[in-house]
Short mmCIF file of C-alpha atoms in Angstrom, two decimals:
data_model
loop_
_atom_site.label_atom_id
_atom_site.label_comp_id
_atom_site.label_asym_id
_atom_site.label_seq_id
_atom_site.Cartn_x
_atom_site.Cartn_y
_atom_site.Cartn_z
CA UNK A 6 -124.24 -86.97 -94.92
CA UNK A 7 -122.48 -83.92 -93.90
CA UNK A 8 -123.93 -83.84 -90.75
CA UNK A 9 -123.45 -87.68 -90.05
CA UNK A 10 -119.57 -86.53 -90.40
CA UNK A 11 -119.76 -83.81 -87.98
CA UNK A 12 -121.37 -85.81 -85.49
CA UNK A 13 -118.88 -88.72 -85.52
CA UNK A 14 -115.78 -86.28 -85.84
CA UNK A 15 -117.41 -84.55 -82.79
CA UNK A 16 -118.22 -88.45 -80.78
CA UNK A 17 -114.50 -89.09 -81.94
CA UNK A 18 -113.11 -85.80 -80.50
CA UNK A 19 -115.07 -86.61 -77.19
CA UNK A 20 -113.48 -90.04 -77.02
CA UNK A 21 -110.57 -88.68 -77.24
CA UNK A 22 -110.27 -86.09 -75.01
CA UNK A 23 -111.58 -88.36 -72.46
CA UNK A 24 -109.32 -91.06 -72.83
CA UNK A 25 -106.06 -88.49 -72.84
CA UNK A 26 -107.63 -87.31 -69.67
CA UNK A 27 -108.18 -90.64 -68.12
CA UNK A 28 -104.28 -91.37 -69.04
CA UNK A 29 -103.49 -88.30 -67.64
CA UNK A 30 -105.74 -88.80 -63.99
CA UNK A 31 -103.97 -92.85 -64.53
CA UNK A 32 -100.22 -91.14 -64.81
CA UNK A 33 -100.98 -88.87 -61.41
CA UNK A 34 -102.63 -91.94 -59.71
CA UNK A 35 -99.44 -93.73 -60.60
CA UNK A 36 -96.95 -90.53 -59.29
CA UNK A 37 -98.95 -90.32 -56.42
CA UNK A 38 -99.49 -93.53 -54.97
CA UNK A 39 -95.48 -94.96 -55.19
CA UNK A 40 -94.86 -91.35 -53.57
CA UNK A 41 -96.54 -92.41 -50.72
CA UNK A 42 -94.84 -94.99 -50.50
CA UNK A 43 -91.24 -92.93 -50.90
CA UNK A 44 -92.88 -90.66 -48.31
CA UNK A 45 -92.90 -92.50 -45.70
CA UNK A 46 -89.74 -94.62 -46.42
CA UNK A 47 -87.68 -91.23 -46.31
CA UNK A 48 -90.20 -87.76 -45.37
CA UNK A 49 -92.52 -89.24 -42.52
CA UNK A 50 -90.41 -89.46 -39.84
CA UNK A 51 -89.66 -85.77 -39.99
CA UNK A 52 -92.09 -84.06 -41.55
CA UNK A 53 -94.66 -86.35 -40.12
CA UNK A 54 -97.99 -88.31 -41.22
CA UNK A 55 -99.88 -85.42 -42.35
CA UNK A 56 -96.78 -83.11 -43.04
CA UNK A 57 -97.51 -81.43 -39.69
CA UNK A 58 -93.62 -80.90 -39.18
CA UNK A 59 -92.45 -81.23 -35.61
CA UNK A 60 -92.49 -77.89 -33.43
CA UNK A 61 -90.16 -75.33 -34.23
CA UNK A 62 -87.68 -78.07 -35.32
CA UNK A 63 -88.76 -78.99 -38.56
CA UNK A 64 -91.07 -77.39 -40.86
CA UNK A 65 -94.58 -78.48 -42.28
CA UNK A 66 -95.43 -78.89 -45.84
CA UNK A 67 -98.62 -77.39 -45.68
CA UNK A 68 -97.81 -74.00 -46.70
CA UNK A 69 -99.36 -73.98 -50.03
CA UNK A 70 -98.06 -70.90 -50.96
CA UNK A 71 -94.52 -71.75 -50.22
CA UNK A 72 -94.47 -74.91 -52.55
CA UNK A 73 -95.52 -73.51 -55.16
CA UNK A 74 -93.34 -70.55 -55.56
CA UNK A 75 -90.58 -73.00 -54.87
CA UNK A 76 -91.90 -75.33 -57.43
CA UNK A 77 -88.82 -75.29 -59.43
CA UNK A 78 -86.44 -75.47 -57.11
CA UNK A 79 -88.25 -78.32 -54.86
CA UNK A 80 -86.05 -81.24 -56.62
CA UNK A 81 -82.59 -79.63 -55.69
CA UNK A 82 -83.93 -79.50 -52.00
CA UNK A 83 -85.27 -83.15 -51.99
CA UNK A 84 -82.15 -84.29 -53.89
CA UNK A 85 -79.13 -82.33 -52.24
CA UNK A 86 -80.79 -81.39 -49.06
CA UNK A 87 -80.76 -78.30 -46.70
CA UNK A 88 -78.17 -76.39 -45.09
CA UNK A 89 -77.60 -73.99 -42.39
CA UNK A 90 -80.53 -72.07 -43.85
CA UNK A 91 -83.51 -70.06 -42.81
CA UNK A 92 -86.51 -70.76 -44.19
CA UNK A 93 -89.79 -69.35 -43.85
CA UNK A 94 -92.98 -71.83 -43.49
CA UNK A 95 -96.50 -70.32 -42.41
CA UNK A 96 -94.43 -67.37 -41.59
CA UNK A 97 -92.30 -68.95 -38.77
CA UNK A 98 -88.71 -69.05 -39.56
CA UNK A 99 -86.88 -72.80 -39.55
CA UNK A 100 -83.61 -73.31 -39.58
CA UNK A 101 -81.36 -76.08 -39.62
CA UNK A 102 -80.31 -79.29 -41.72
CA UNK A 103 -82.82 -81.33 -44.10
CA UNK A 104 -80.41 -84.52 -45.19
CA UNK A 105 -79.61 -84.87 -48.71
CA UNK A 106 -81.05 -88.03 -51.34
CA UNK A 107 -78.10 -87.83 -53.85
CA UNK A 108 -79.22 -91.36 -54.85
CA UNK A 109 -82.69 -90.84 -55.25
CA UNK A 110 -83.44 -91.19 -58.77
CA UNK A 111 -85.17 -88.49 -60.64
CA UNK A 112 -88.71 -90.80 -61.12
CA UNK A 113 -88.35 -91.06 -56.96
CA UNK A 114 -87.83 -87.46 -56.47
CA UNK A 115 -90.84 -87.15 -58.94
CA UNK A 116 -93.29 -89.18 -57.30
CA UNK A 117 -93.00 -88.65 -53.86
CA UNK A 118 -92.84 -84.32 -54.89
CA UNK A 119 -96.44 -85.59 -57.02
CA UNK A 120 -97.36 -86.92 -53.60
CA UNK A 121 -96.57 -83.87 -51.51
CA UNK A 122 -97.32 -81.32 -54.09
CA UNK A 123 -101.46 -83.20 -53.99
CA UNK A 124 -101.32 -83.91 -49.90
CA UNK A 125 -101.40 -81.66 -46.76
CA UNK A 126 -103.38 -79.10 -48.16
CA UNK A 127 -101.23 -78.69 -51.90
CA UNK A 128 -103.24 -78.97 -55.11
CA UNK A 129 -99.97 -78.82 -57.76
CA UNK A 130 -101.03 -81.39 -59.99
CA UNK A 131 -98.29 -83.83 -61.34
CA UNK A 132 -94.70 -83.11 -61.17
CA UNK A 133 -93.41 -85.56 -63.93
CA UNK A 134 -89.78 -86.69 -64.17
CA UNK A 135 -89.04 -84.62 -66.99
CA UNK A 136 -89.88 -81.63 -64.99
CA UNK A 137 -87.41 -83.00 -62.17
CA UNK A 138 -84.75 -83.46 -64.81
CA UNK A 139 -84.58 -79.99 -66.41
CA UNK A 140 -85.47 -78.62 -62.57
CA UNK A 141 -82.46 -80.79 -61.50
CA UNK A 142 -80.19 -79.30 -64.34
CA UNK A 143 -80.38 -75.44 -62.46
CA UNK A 144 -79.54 -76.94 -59.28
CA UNK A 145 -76.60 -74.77 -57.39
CA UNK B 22 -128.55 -131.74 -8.58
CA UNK B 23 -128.13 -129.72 -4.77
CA UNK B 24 -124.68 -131.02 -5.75
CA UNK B 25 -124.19 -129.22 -8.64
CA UNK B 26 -125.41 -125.77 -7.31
CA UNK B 27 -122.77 -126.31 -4.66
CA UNK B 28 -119.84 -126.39 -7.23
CA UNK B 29 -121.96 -123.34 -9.30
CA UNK B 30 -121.63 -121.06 -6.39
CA UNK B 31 -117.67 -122.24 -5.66
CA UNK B 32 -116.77 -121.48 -9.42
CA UNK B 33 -118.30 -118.64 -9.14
CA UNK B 34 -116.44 -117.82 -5.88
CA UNK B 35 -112.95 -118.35 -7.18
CA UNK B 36 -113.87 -116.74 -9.99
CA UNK B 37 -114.86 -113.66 -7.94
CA UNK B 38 -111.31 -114.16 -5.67
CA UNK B 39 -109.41 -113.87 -9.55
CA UNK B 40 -111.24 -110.88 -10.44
CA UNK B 41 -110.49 -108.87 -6.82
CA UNK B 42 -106.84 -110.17 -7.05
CA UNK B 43 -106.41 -109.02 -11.08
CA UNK B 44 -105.46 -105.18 -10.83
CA UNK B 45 -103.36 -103.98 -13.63
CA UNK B 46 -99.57 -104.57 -12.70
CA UNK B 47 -96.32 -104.08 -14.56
CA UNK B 48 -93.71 -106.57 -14.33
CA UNK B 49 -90.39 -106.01 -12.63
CA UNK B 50 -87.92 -106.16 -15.28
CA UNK B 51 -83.99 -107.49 -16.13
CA UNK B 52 -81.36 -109.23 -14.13
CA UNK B 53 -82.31 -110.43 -10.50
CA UNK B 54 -80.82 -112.57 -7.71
CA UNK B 55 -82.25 -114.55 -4.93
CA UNK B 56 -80.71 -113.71 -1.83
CA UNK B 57 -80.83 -115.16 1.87
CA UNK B 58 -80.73 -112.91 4.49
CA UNK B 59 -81.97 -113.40 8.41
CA UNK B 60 -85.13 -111.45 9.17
CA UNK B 61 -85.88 -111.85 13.18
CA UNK B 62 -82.97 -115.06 13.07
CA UNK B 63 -85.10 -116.48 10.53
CA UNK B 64 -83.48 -117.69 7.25
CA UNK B 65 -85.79 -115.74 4.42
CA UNK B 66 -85.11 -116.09 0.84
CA UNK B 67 -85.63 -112.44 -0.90
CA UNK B 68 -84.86 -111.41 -4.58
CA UNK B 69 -83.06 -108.43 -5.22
CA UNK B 70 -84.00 -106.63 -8.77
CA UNK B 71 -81.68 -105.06 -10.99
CA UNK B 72 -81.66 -100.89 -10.02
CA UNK B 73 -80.23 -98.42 -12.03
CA UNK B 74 -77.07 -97.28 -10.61
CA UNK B 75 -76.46 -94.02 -9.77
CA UNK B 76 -75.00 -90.95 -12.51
CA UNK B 77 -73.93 -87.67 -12.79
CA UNK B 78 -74.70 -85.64 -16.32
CA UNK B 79 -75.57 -82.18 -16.60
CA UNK B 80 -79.00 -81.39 -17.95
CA UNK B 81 -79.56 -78.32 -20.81
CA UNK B 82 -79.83 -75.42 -18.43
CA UNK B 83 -76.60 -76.29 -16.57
CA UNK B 84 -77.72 -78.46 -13.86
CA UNK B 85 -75.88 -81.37 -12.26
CA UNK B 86 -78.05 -84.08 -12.41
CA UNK B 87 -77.79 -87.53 -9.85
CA UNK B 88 -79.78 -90.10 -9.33
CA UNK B 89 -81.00 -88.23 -6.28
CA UNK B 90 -82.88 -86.02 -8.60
CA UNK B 91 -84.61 -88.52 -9.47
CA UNK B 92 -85.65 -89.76 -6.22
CA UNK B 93 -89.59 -90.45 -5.42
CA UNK B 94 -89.70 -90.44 -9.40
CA UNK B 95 -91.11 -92.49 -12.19
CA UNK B 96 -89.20 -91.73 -15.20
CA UNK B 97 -88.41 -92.28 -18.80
CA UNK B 98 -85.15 -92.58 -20.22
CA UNK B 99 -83.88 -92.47 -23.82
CA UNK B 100 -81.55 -91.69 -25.89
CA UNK B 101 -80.69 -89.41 -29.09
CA UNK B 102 -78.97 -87.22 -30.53
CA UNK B 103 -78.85 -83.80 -31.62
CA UNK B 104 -78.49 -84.21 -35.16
CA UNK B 105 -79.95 -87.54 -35.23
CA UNK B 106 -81.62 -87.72 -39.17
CA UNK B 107 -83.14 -90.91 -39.03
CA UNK B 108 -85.29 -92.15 -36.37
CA UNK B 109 -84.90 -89.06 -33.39
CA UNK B 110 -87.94 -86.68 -34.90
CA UNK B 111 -90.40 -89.46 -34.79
CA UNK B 112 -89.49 -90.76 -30.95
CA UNK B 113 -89.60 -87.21 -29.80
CA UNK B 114 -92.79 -86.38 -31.83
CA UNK B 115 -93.77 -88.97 -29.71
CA UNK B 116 -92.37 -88.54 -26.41
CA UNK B 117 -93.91 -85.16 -26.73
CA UNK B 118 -97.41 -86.43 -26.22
CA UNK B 119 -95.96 -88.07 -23.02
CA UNK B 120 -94.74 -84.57 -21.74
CA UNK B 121 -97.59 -83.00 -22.41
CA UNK B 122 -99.97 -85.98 -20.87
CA UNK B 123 -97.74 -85.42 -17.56
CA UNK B 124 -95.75 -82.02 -17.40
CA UNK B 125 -97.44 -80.57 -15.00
CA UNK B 126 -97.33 -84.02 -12.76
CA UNK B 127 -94.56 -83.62 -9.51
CA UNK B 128 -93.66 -87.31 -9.57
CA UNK B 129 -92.62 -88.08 -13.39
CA UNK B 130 -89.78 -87.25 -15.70
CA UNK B 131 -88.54 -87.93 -18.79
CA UNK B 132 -84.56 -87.48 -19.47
CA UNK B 133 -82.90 -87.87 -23.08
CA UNK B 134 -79.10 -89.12 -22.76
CA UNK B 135 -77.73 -87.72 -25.94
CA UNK B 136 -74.86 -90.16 -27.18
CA UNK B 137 -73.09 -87.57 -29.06
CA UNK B 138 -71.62 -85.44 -26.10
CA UNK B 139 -68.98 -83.72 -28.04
CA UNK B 140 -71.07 -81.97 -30.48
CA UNK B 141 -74.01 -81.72 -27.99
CA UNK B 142 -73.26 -78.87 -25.94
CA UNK B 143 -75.40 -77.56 -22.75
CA UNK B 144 -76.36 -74.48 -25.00
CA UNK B 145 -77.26 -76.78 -28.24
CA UNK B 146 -79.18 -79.02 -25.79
CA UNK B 147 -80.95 -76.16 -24.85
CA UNK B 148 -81.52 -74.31 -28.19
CA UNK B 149 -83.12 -78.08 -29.56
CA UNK B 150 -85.47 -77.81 -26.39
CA UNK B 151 -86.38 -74.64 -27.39
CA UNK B 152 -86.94 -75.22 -30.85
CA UNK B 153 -88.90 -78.57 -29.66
CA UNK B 154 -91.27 -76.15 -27.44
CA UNK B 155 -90.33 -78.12 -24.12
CA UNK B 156 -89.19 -75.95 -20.67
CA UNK B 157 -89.85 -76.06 -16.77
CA UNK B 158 -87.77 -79.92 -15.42
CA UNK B 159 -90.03 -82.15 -16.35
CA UNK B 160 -88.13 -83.07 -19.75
CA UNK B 161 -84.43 -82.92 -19.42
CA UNK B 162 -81.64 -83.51 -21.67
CA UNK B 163 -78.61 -85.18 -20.55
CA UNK B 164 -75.09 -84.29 -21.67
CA UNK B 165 -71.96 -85.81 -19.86
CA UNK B 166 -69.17 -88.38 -20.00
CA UNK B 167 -69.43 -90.43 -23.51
CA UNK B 168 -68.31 -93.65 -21.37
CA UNK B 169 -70.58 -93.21 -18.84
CA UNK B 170 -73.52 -92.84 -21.23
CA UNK B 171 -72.98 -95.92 -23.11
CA UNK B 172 -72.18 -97.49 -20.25
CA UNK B 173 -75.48 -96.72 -18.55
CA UNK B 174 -77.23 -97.52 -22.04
CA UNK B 175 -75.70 -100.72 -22.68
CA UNK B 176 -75.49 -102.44 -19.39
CA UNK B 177 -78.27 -100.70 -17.43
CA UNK B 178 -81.12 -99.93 -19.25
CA UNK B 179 -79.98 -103.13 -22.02
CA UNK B 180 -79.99 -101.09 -24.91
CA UNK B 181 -77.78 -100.67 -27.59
CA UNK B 182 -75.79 -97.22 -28.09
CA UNK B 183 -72.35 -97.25 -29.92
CA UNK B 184 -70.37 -94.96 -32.53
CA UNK B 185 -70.44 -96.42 -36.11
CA UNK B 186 -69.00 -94.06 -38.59
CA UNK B 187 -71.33 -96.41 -41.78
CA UNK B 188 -74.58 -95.46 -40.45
CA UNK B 189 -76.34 -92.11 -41.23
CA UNK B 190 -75.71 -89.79 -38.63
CA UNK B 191 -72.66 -91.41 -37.56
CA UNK B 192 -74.34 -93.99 -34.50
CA UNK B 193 -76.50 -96.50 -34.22
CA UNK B 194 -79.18 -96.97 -31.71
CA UNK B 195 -82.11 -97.47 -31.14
CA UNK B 196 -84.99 -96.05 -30.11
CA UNK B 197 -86.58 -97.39 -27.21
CA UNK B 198 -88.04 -95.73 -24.38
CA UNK B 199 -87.40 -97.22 -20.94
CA UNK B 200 -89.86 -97.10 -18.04
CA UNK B 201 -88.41 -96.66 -15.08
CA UNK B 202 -90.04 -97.21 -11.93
CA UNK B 203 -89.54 -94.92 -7.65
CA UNK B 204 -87.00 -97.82 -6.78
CA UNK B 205 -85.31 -97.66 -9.75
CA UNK B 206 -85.92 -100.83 -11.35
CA UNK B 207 -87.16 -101.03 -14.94
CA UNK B 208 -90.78 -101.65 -15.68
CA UNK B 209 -91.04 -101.55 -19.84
CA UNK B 210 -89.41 -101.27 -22.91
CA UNK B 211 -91.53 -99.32 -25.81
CA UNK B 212 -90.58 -98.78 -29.51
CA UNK B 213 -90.20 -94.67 -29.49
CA UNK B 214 -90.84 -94.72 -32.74
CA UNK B 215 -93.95 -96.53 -32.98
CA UNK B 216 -96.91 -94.21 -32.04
CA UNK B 217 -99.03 -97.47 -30.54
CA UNK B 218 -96.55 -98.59 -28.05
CA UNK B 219 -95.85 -94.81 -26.83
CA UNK B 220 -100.06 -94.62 -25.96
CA UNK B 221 -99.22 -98.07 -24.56
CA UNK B 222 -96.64 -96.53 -22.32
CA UNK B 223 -98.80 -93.20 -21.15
CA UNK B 224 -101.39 -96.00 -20.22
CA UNK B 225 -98.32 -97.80 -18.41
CA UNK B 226 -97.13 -94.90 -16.16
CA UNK B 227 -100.71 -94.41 -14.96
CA UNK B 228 -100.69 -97.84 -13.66
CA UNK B 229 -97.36 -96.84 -12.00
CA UNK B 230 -98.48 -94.18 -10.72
CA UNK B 231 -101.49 -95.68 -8.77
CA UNK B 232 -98.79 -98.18 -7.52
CA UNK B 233 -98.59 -98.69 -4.28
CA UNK B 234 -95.37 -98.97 -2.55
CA UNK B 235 -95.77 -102.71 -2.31
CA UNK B 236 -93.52 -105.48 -3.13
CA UNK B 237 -95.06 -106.43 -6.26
CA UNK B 238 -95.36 -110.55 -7.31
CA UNK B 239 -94.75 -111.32 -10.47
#
């Protein structure tokens, strides 16, 4: 008997890790494929079909490294834009303007930074919207 | 039946006439008139194709560029903008595959009219070459008179260039490449922006290129 309840609390654990992961892999399916879409809508003519960049002109987003210690800081820069600043991409040194997408609502900026952040090269997993939102918050 | 092997072998005669006469050609295109003119005090009837008229714009490292310039060249003309955020990176991601298919080739060009003069300097013209990894005078970008640019834009190569303070980037246009042919006359209109049309186009210049100087039918 006690063994009979072992094995179904252990079946029952199984099931449910499984289905929280398939929700999870259905959630990052779902980020990932309307950021395409966003992508190349408002990314693709700059940064290009496989986020190659363009020359010196406009960076790539295949420096992995980059990304991710940016990761926090990624949804001011899609929302509010670029600059007049330098920055650094596979060591080369870009500077210019990237236009701003004040309207862009946070689920947007969410998907299509799922989409980059998982293309190119990046393996970041899911940026939800509630990451954009408290991201957005520290924006200066 | 000796009949019918007689109108075989003429079939297949025309048919062999089509094929000899069917090289790849590239129409002549926009306005034209017919004109009569006397050719050894004969009447003759001969059409005159529009021709780009000739300019005078200064390209990024300084020089005055004519038409003369130009001359014995096929060339293709567009134009941009410095700051251009929406559809300028894409046609010059593209047009860069069409320097690099014919940079080092004496008889083509390419020449970007930028429509914002003002803010386009000869040194910012320059520093955007740079930065888009193109040198030598095979690629030049034009700077000079607003009027004259939209001008040659709007009733020469029949596209559309103007100032509109609503759009982003502050102008619309848009982005097709024109083909220009050695006598000046325009030979195709491609969508810069789409990458299919801009092979199309590196496909169409080699046909140009193997053209003869011969009056072309169309």
């Amino acid at each position: 008997m006690k063994f009979k309840v072992i094995v179904f609390t252990a079946i029952m654990l199984c099931v449910i890790i499984v289905s929280c992961q398939s929700d999870a892999e259905q959630e990052f399916k779902r980020y990932y494929t309307g950021g395409a879409v966003i992508y190349k809508d408002k990314c693709q003519n700059c940064h290009g079909n496989n986020g190659e960049g363009l020359s010196a002109m406009i960076p790539p987003l295949t420096d992995t490294a980059y990304l991710k210690k940016k990761r926090t800081v990624l949804s001011c820069l899609v929302k509010y834009g670029i600059k007049e600043t330098i920055v650094t991409i596979n060591g080369k040194a870009y500077e210019g303007t990237m236009p701003a997408n004040v309207d862009m609502p946070p689920i947007e900026i969410a998907k299509v930074l799922t989409y980059i952040g998982n293309s190119f090269g990046n393996k970041m997993g899911t940026i939800a919207v509630e990451e954009v939102n408290s991201n957005l918050e520290k924006c200066n | 039946m000796r009949r019918l092997a007689v109108y075989v072998l003429l079939a297949a005669a025309l048919t062999a006439c089509k094929f000899n006469s069917d090289k790849p050609a590239l129409p002549i295109m926009g306005n034209r008139e017919a004109v009569t003119k006397t050719v050894n005090g004969k009447q003759v009837i001969d059409t005159v194709y529009q021709t780009i008229p000739d300019f005078k714009f200064v390209n990024q490292y300084g020089d005055t560029i004519t038409q003369k310039s130009l001359k014995g060249d096929i060339y293709v003309a567009d134009f941009f903008f410095t700051t251009c955020p929406s559809i300028c990176p894409v046609m010059h991601r593209n047009m860069l595959n069409v320097y690099k298919e014919f940079k080092n080739v004496p008889d083509f060009k390419i020449i970007s009219h930028t429509i914002d003069p003002k803010h386009d300097s000869v040194a910012v013209m320059k520093k955007y070459a740079d930065k888009l990894g193109i040198s030598g005078n095979s690629w030049w970008l034009l700077q000079g008179n607003k009027e004259d640019t939209y001008n040659l834009g709007q009733k020469n190569y029949l596209v559309a260039v103007k100032q509109d303070d609503g759009t982003p980037g502050g102008y619309v246009h848009q982005g097709w490449f024109v083909l220009v042919d050695k006598k000046s006359r325009i030979r195709g209109y491609y969508d810069g922006t789409d990458e299919k049309q801009v092979a199309k186009m590196i496909a169409d210049i080699k046909i140009l290129r193997a053209e003869v100087n011969t009056e072309i039918a169309q």
